[in-house]
Amino acid sequence: MKRMKLIFQAKANKALDKYEDPRETLDLSYQKQLELLQKVRRGVADVATSRKRLELQMKGLQDQADKHETQARRALEVGREDLAREALSRRGGIQQQITDLQTQYTALQAEEEKLTRASQSLQAKVDAFRTKKETIKATYTAAEATTRIGEAFSGISEEMSDVGMAIQRAEDKTLQLQARGSAIDELLASGALNDPTGMAKDDITAELERLSSGSDVDNQLEAMKRELAGGPSATANRQLEAGNSVGNASNAGVSDAEEVRKEGEAR
């Protein structure tokens, strides 16, 4: 179980590392630091507000104490020692409140100074981080661009690999189609495949037709040679043979007509 957990964490870290952009991580860290700085500043403002409230409260109490002291002096001037005693008693109670508030005021003032120093220190760190962040981002962007250019020239980038694979597939398919076309032509020429147009001829038929055509030409040439060798008498003989053929055809026609007439009379 522990081994499975380690394997899962390793694969998860590898996947995260693949999709993580350091620039986005730096921006996120900077944003969190700004939020923390804003909280510290709000704390300083709250402490300062509380300190100012105590300060106003102590001023009001001090005014009351001064008023009671003035009342006591006037009471003594008119011979009212009892009233003077009461006024001084009230002044003493107010003075105790002022003392208590002064203690709180001092604590708030110390806390305000502490938070102010922390805010200033954090502000300096945030500014330094921002400068470093922008430097790292610029360096990373430049390195990324340089790497992509190098991969493009070397042909090992994913985009170039996809282009190369596409070209290879196209070349393979072209060769396959050429081989298939050549094979079909050979089969048609050999007569292994029937031509649906009826125009294709096998080798034997084509050879017989060539021999027959060659024999006709040879016979015509031999006949011409005999005519030229025989001279005018050969021509006369050829005309006589043609006349005899016409006469025979005429006699055959007359004989046929006579037979038709006799059959009609017999009926």
CSV table of C-alpha atoms in Angstrom, one decimal:
chain,number,residue,atom,x,y,z
A,1,MET,CA,0.0,0.0,0.0
A,2,LYS,CA,2.8,2.4,0.9
A,3,ARG,CA,4.5,1.5,-2.4
A,4,MET,CA,1.4,2.3,-4.4
A,5,LYS,CA,1.1,5.6,-2.6
A,6,LEU,CA,4.7,6.5,-3.5
A,7,ILE,CA,4.1,5.5,-7.2
A,8,PHE,CA,1.0,7.6,-7.3
A,9,GLN,CA,2.8,10.6,-5.8
A,10,ALA,CA,5.7,10.2,-8.2
A,11,LYS,CA,3.4,10.1,-11.3
A,12,ALA,CA,1.3,13.0,-9.9
A,13,ASN,CA,4.5,15.1,-9.4
A,14,LYS,CA,5.7,14.2,-12.9
A,15,ALA,CA,2.4,15.3,-14.4
A,16,LEU,CA,2.3,18.5,-12.4
A,17,ASP,CA,5.9,19.3,-13.4
A,18,LYS,CA,4.9,18.8,-17.0
A,19,TYR,CA,2.0,21.3,-16.9
A,20,GLU,CA,3.5,23.7,-14.3
A,21,ASP,CA,4.6,27.1,-15.6
A,22,PRO,CA,7.2,28.7,-13.2
A,23,ARG,CA,6.0,32.2,-14.3
A,24,GLU,CA,2.5,31.5,-13.1
A,25,THR,CA,3.8,30.1,-9.8
A,26,LEU,CA,5.9,33.2,-9.2
A,27,ASP,CA,2.9,35.4,-10.0
A,28,LEU,CA,0.8,33.5,-7.5
A,29,SER,CA,3.5,33.7,-4.8
A,30,TYR,CA,3.8,37.4,-5.4
A,31,GLN,CA,0.0,37.8,-5.1
A,32,LYS,CA,0.0,36.0,-1.8
A,33,GLN,CA,2.8,38.2,-0.4
A,34,LEU,CA,0.8,41.3,-1.4
A,35,GLU,CA,-2.3,39.9,0.4
A,36,LEU,CA,-0.1,39.3,3.5
A,37,LEU,CA,1.3,42.8,3.3
A,38,GLN,CA,-2.2,44.2,3.0
A,39,LYS,CA,-3.3,42.4,6.1
A,40,VAL,CA,-0.3,43.8,8.1
A,41,ARG,CA,-1.1,47.3,6.9
A,42,ARG,CA,-4.7,46.8,8.0
A,43,GLY,CA,-3.4,45.7,11.4
A,44,VAL,CA,-1.2,48.8,11.7
A,45,ALA,CA,-4.2,51.0,10.7
A,46,ASP,CA,-6.4,49.3,13.3
A,47,VAL,CA,-3.8,49.7,16.1
A,48,ALA,CA,-3.2,53.3,15.1
A,49,THR,CA,-7.0,53.9,15.2
A,50,SER,CA,-7.2,52.4,18.7
A,51,ARG,CA,-4.3,54.5,19.9
A,52,LYS,CA,-5.9,57.6,18.5
A,53,ARG,CA,-9.1,56.8,20.2
A,54,LEU,CA,-7.3,56.4,23.6
A,55,GLU,CA,-5.5,59.7,22.9
A,56,LEU,CA,-8.8,61.5,22.4
A,57,GLN,CA,-10.3,59.8,25.4
A,58,MET,CA,-7.4,60.8,27.6
A,59,LYS,CA,-7.6,64.4,26.4
A,60,GLY,CA,-11.3,64.5,27.3
A,61,LEU,CA,-10.5,63.2,30.8
A,62,GLN,CA,-7.7,65.6,31.2
A,63,ASP,CA,-10.0,68.5,30.3
A,64,GLN,CA,-12.4,67.2,33.0
A,65,ALA,CA,-9.6,66.9,35.6
A,66,ASP,CA,-8.5,70.5,34.8
A,67,LYS,CA,-12.0,71.7,35.2
A,68,HIS,CA,-12.4,70.1,38.6
A,69,GLU,CA,-9.1,71.6,39.7
A,70,THR,CA,-10.4,75.0,38.6
A,71,GLN,CA,-13.6,74.4,40.6
A,72,ALA,CA,-11.7,73.5,43.7
A,73,ARG,CA,-9.6,76.7,43.5
A,74,ARG,CA,-12.8,78.8,43.2
A,75,ALA,CA,-14.5,77.0,46.1
A,76,LEU,CA,-11.5,77.8,48.3
A,77,GLU,CA,-11.6,81.4,47.2
A,78,VAL,CA,-15.2,81.7,48.5
A,79,GLY,CA,-14.5,79.7,51.6
A,80,ARG,CA,-16.2,76.5,50.5
A,81,GLU,CA,-13.6,74.0,51.5
A,82,ASP,CA,-16.1,71.1,51.3
A,83,LEU,CA,-16.8,71.9,47.7
A,84,ALA,CA,-13.1,72.2,47.0
A,85,ARG,CA,-12.5,68.8,48.6
A,86,GLU,CA,-15.2,67.2,46.4
A,87,ALA,CA,-13.8,68.7,43.3
A,88,LEU,CA,-10.3,67.5,44.1
A,89,SER,CA,-11.7,64.0,44.9
A,90,ARG,CA,-13.4,63.8,41.5
A,91,ARG,CA,-10.2,65.1,39.8
A,92,GLY,CA,-8.3,62.2,41.5
A,93,GLY,CA,-10.7,59.6,40.1
A,94,ILE,CA,-10.4,61.0,36.6
A,95,GLN,CA,-6.6,61.2,37.0
A,96,GLN,CA,-6.6,57.4,37.8
A,97,GLN,CA,-8.5,56.7,34.6
A,98,ILE,CA,-6.0,58.8,32.7
A,99,THR,CA,-3.2,56.8,34.2
A,100,ASP,CA,-4.8,53.5,33.2
A,101,LEU,CA,-5.5,54.8,29.7
A,102,GLN,CA,-1.9,56.0,29.4
A,103,THR,CA,-0.7,52.4,30.1
A,104,GLN,CA,-2.9,51.1,27.3
A,105,TYR,CA,-1.8,53.9,25.1
A,106,THR,CA,1.8,53.1,25.6
A,107,ALA,CA,1.2,49.4,24.8
A,108,LEU,CA,-0.7,50.3,21.6
A,109,GLN,CA,2.0,52.7,20.6
A,110,ALA,CA,4.6,50.0,21.0
A,111,GLU,CA,2.5,47.5,19.1
A,112,GLU,CA,1.9,50.1,16.3
A,113,GLU,CA,5.7,50.7,16.0
A,114,LYS,CA,6.3,47.0,15.9
A,115,LEU,CA,3.7,46.4,13.1
A,116,THR,CA,5.0,49.4,11.3
A,117,ARG,CA,8.5,48.0,11.2
A,118,ALA,CA,7.2,44.6,10.2
A,119,SER,CA,5.2,46.2,7.4
A,120,GLN,CA,8.2,48.1,6.2
A,121,SER,CA,10.4,45.0,6.3
A,122,LEU,CA,7.7,43.0,4.5
A,123,GLN,CA,7.3,45.7,1.9
A,124,ALA,CA,11.0,45.6,1.2
A,125,LYS,CA,10.9,41.8,0.8
A,126,VAL,CA,7.9,42.0,-1.5
A,127,ASP,CA,9.6,44.6,-3.7
A,128,ALA,CA,12.8,42.5,-3.8
A,129,PHE,CA,10.7,39.4,-4.7
A,130,ARG,CA,8.9,41.3,-7.4
A,131,THR,CA,12.2,42.4,-9.0
A,132,LYS,CA,13.6,38.9,-8.8
A,133,LYS,CA,10.3,37.4,-10.1
A,134,GLU,CA,10.4,39.6,-13.2
A,135,THR,CA,14.0,38.8,-13.8
A,136,ILE,CA,13.3,35.0,-13.5
A,137,LYS,CA,10.3,35.3,-15.7
A,138,ALA,CA,12.3,37.2,-18.4
A,139,THR,CA,15.1,34.6,-18.2
A,140,TYR,CA,12.7,31.7,-18.4
A,141,THR,CA,10.9,33.2,-21.4
A,142,ALA,CA,14.2,33.8,-23.2
A,143,ALA,CA,15.3,30.3,-22.4
A,144,GLU,CA,12.0,28.9,-23.6
A,145,ALA,CA,12.2,30.8,-26.8
A,146,THR,CA,15.8,29.7,-27.4
A,147,THR,CA,14.8,26.0,-26.7
A,148,ARG,CA,11.9,26.2,-29.1
A,149,ILE,CA,14.0,27.7,-31.8
A,150,GLY,CA,16.7,25.0,-31.3
A,151,GLU,CA,14.0,22.3,-31.4
A,152,ALA,CA,12.6,23.7,-34.6
A,153,PHE,CA,16.0,23.7,-36.2
A,154,SER,CA,16.8,20.2,-35.0
A,155,GLY,CA,13.3,18.9,-35.8
A,156,ILE,CA,12.8,17.3,-32.3
A,157,SER,CA,10.0,19.5,-31.2
A,158,GLU,CA,6.5,18.0,-31.0
A,159,GLU,CA,5.2,20.2,-33.7
A,160,MET,CA,8.0,19.3,-36.1
A,161,SER,CA,7.7,15.7,-35.2
A,162,ASP,CA,4.0,15.8,-36.1
A,163,VAL,CA,4.8,17.4,-39.4
A,164,GLY,CA,7.5,14.8,-40.1
A,165,MET,CA,5.1,12.0,-39.3
A,166,ALA,CA,2.5,13.5,-41.6
A,167,ILE,CA,4.9,13.7,-44.4
A,168,GLN,CA,6.1,10.1,-43.8
A,169,ARG,CA,2.5,8.8,-43.8
A,170,ALA,CA,1.8,10.7,-47.1
A,171,GLU,CA,4.9,9.2,-48.7
A,172,ASP,CA,4.0,5.7,-47.5
A,173,LYS,CA,0.4,6.0,-48.8
A,174,THR,CA,1.6,7.4,-52.2
A,175,LEU,CA,4.0,4.4,-52.6
A,176,GLN,CA,1.3,2.0,-51.6
A,177,LEU,CA,-1.1,3.5,-54.2
A,178,GLN,CA,1.6,3.4,-56.9
A,179,ALA,CA,2.4,-0.2,-56.1
A,180,ARG,CA,-1.3,-1.1,-56.3
A,181,GLY,CA,-1.8,0.6,-59.6
A,182,SER,CA,1.2,-1.1,-61.1
A,183,ALA,CA,0.0,-4.5,-59.8
A,184,ILE,CA,-3.5,-3.9,-61.3
A,185,ASP,CA,-1.9,-3.0,-64.7
A,186,GLU,CA,0.1,-6.1,-64.7
A,187,LEU,CA,-2.9,-8.3,-63.9
A,188,LEU,CA,-5.0,-6.7,-66.6
A,189,ALA,CA,-2.2,-7.1,-69.1
A,190,SER,CA,-1.8,-10.8,-68.2
A,191,GLY,CA,-5.6,-11.4,-68.4
A,192,ALA,CA,-5.8,-12.4,-64.7
A,193,LEU,CA,-8.4,-9.7,-64.3
A,194,ASN,CA,-11.4,-9.2,-66.6
A,195,ASP,CA,-11.7,-5.8,-68.2
A,196,PRO,CA,-15.4,-4.6,-67.8
A,197,THR,CA,-15.0,-2.5,-71.0
A,198,GLY,CA,-14.1,-5.5,-73.1
A,199,MET,CA,-11.2,-3.7,-74.6
A,200,ALA,CA,-8.4,-5.5,-72.7
A,201,LYS,CA,-6.8,-8.6,-74.5
A,202,ASP,CA,-4.6,-11.2,-73.1
A,203,ASP,CA,-1.1,-11.9,-74.6
A,204,ILE,CA,-2.2,-14.9,-76.7
A,205,THR,CA,-5.1,-13.1,-78.4
A,206,ALA,CA,-2.9,-10.1,-79.1
A,207,GLU,CA,-0.2,-12.3,-80.6
A,208,LEU,CA,-2.7,-14.2,-82.8
A,209,GLU,CA,-4.1,-10.9,-84.1
A,210,ARG,CA,-0.6,-9.7,-84.9
A,211,LEU,CA,0.2,-13.0,-86.8
A,212,SER,CA,-3.1,-12.8,-88.7
A,213,SER,CA,-2.5,-9.2,-89.7
A,214,GLY,CA,1.1,-10.1,-90.8
A,215,SER,CA,-0.2,-13.0,-93.0
A,216,ASP,CA,-2.7,-10.8,-94.8
A,217,VAL,CA,0.0,-8.3,-95.6
A,218,ASP,CA,2.3,-11.0,-96.8
A,219,ASN,CA,-0.4,-12.5,-99.1
A,220,GLN,CA,-1.2,-9.1,-100.6
A,221,LEU,CA,2.5,-8.5,-101.3
A,222,GLU,CA,2.8,-11.9,-103.0
A,223,ALA,CA,-0.2,-11.2,-105.2
A,224,MET,CA,1.3,-7.8,-106.3
A,225,LYS,CA,4.6,-9.5,-107.0
A,226,ARG,CA,2.9,-12.1,-109.3
A,227,GLU,CA,1.0,-9.4,-111.1
A,228,LEU,CA,4.1,-7.4,-111.7
A,229,ALA,CA,6.0,-10.5,-112.8
A,230,GLY,CA,3.3,-11.6,-115.3
A,231,GLY,CA,3.0,-8.3,-117.2
A,232,PRO,CA,0.0,-7.5,-119.6
A,233,SER,CA,-0.9,-11.2,-120.2
A,234,ALA,CA,-1.6,-11.6,-116.4
A,235,THR,CA,-3.8,-8.6,-116.5
A,236,ALA,CA,-5.8,-10.0,-119.5
A,237,ASN,CA,-6.2,-13.3,-117.8
A,238,ARG,CA,-7.5,-11.6,-114.7
A,239,GLN,CA,-10.0,-9.7,-116.9
A,240,LEU,CA,-11.1,-12.9,-118.6
A,241,GLU,CA,-11.6,-14.6,-115.3
A,242,ALA,CA,-13.7,-11.7,-114.2
A,243,GLY,CA,-15.8,-12.0,-117.4
A,244,ASN,CA,-16.3,-15.7,-117.0
A,245,SER,CA,-17.5,-15.1,-113.5
A,246,VAL,CA,-20.1,-12.6,-114.7
A,247,GLY,CA,-21.3,-14.9,-117.4
A,248,ASN,CA,-21.7,-17.8,-115.1
A,249,ALA,CA,-23.6,-15.7,-112.7
A,250,SER,CA,-26.0,-14.6,-115.6
A,251,ASN,CA,-26.6,-18.2,-116.7
A,252,ALA,CA,-27.3,-19.2,-113.1
A,253,GLY,CA,-29.9,-16.4,-112.9
A,254,VAL,CA,-31.7,-17.5,-116.1
A,255,SER,CA,-31.8,-21.1,-115.0
A,256,ASP,CA,-33.3,-20.2,-111.7
A,257,ALA,CA,-36.1,-18.1,-113.4
A,258,GLU,CA,-37.0,-21.0,-115.7
A,259,GLU,CA,-37.4,-23.4,-112.8
A,260,VAL,CA,-39.7,-21.0,-111.0
A,261,ARG,CA,-41.9,-20.6,-114.1
A,262,LYS,CA,-42.2,-24.4,-114.5
A,263,GLU,CA,-43.3,-24.8,-110.9
A,264,GLY,CA,-46.0,-22.3,-111.4
A,265,GLU,CA,-47.5,-24.1,-114.4
A,266,ALA,CA,-47.5,-27.4,-112.7
A,267,ARG,CA,-49.6,-25.9,-109.9
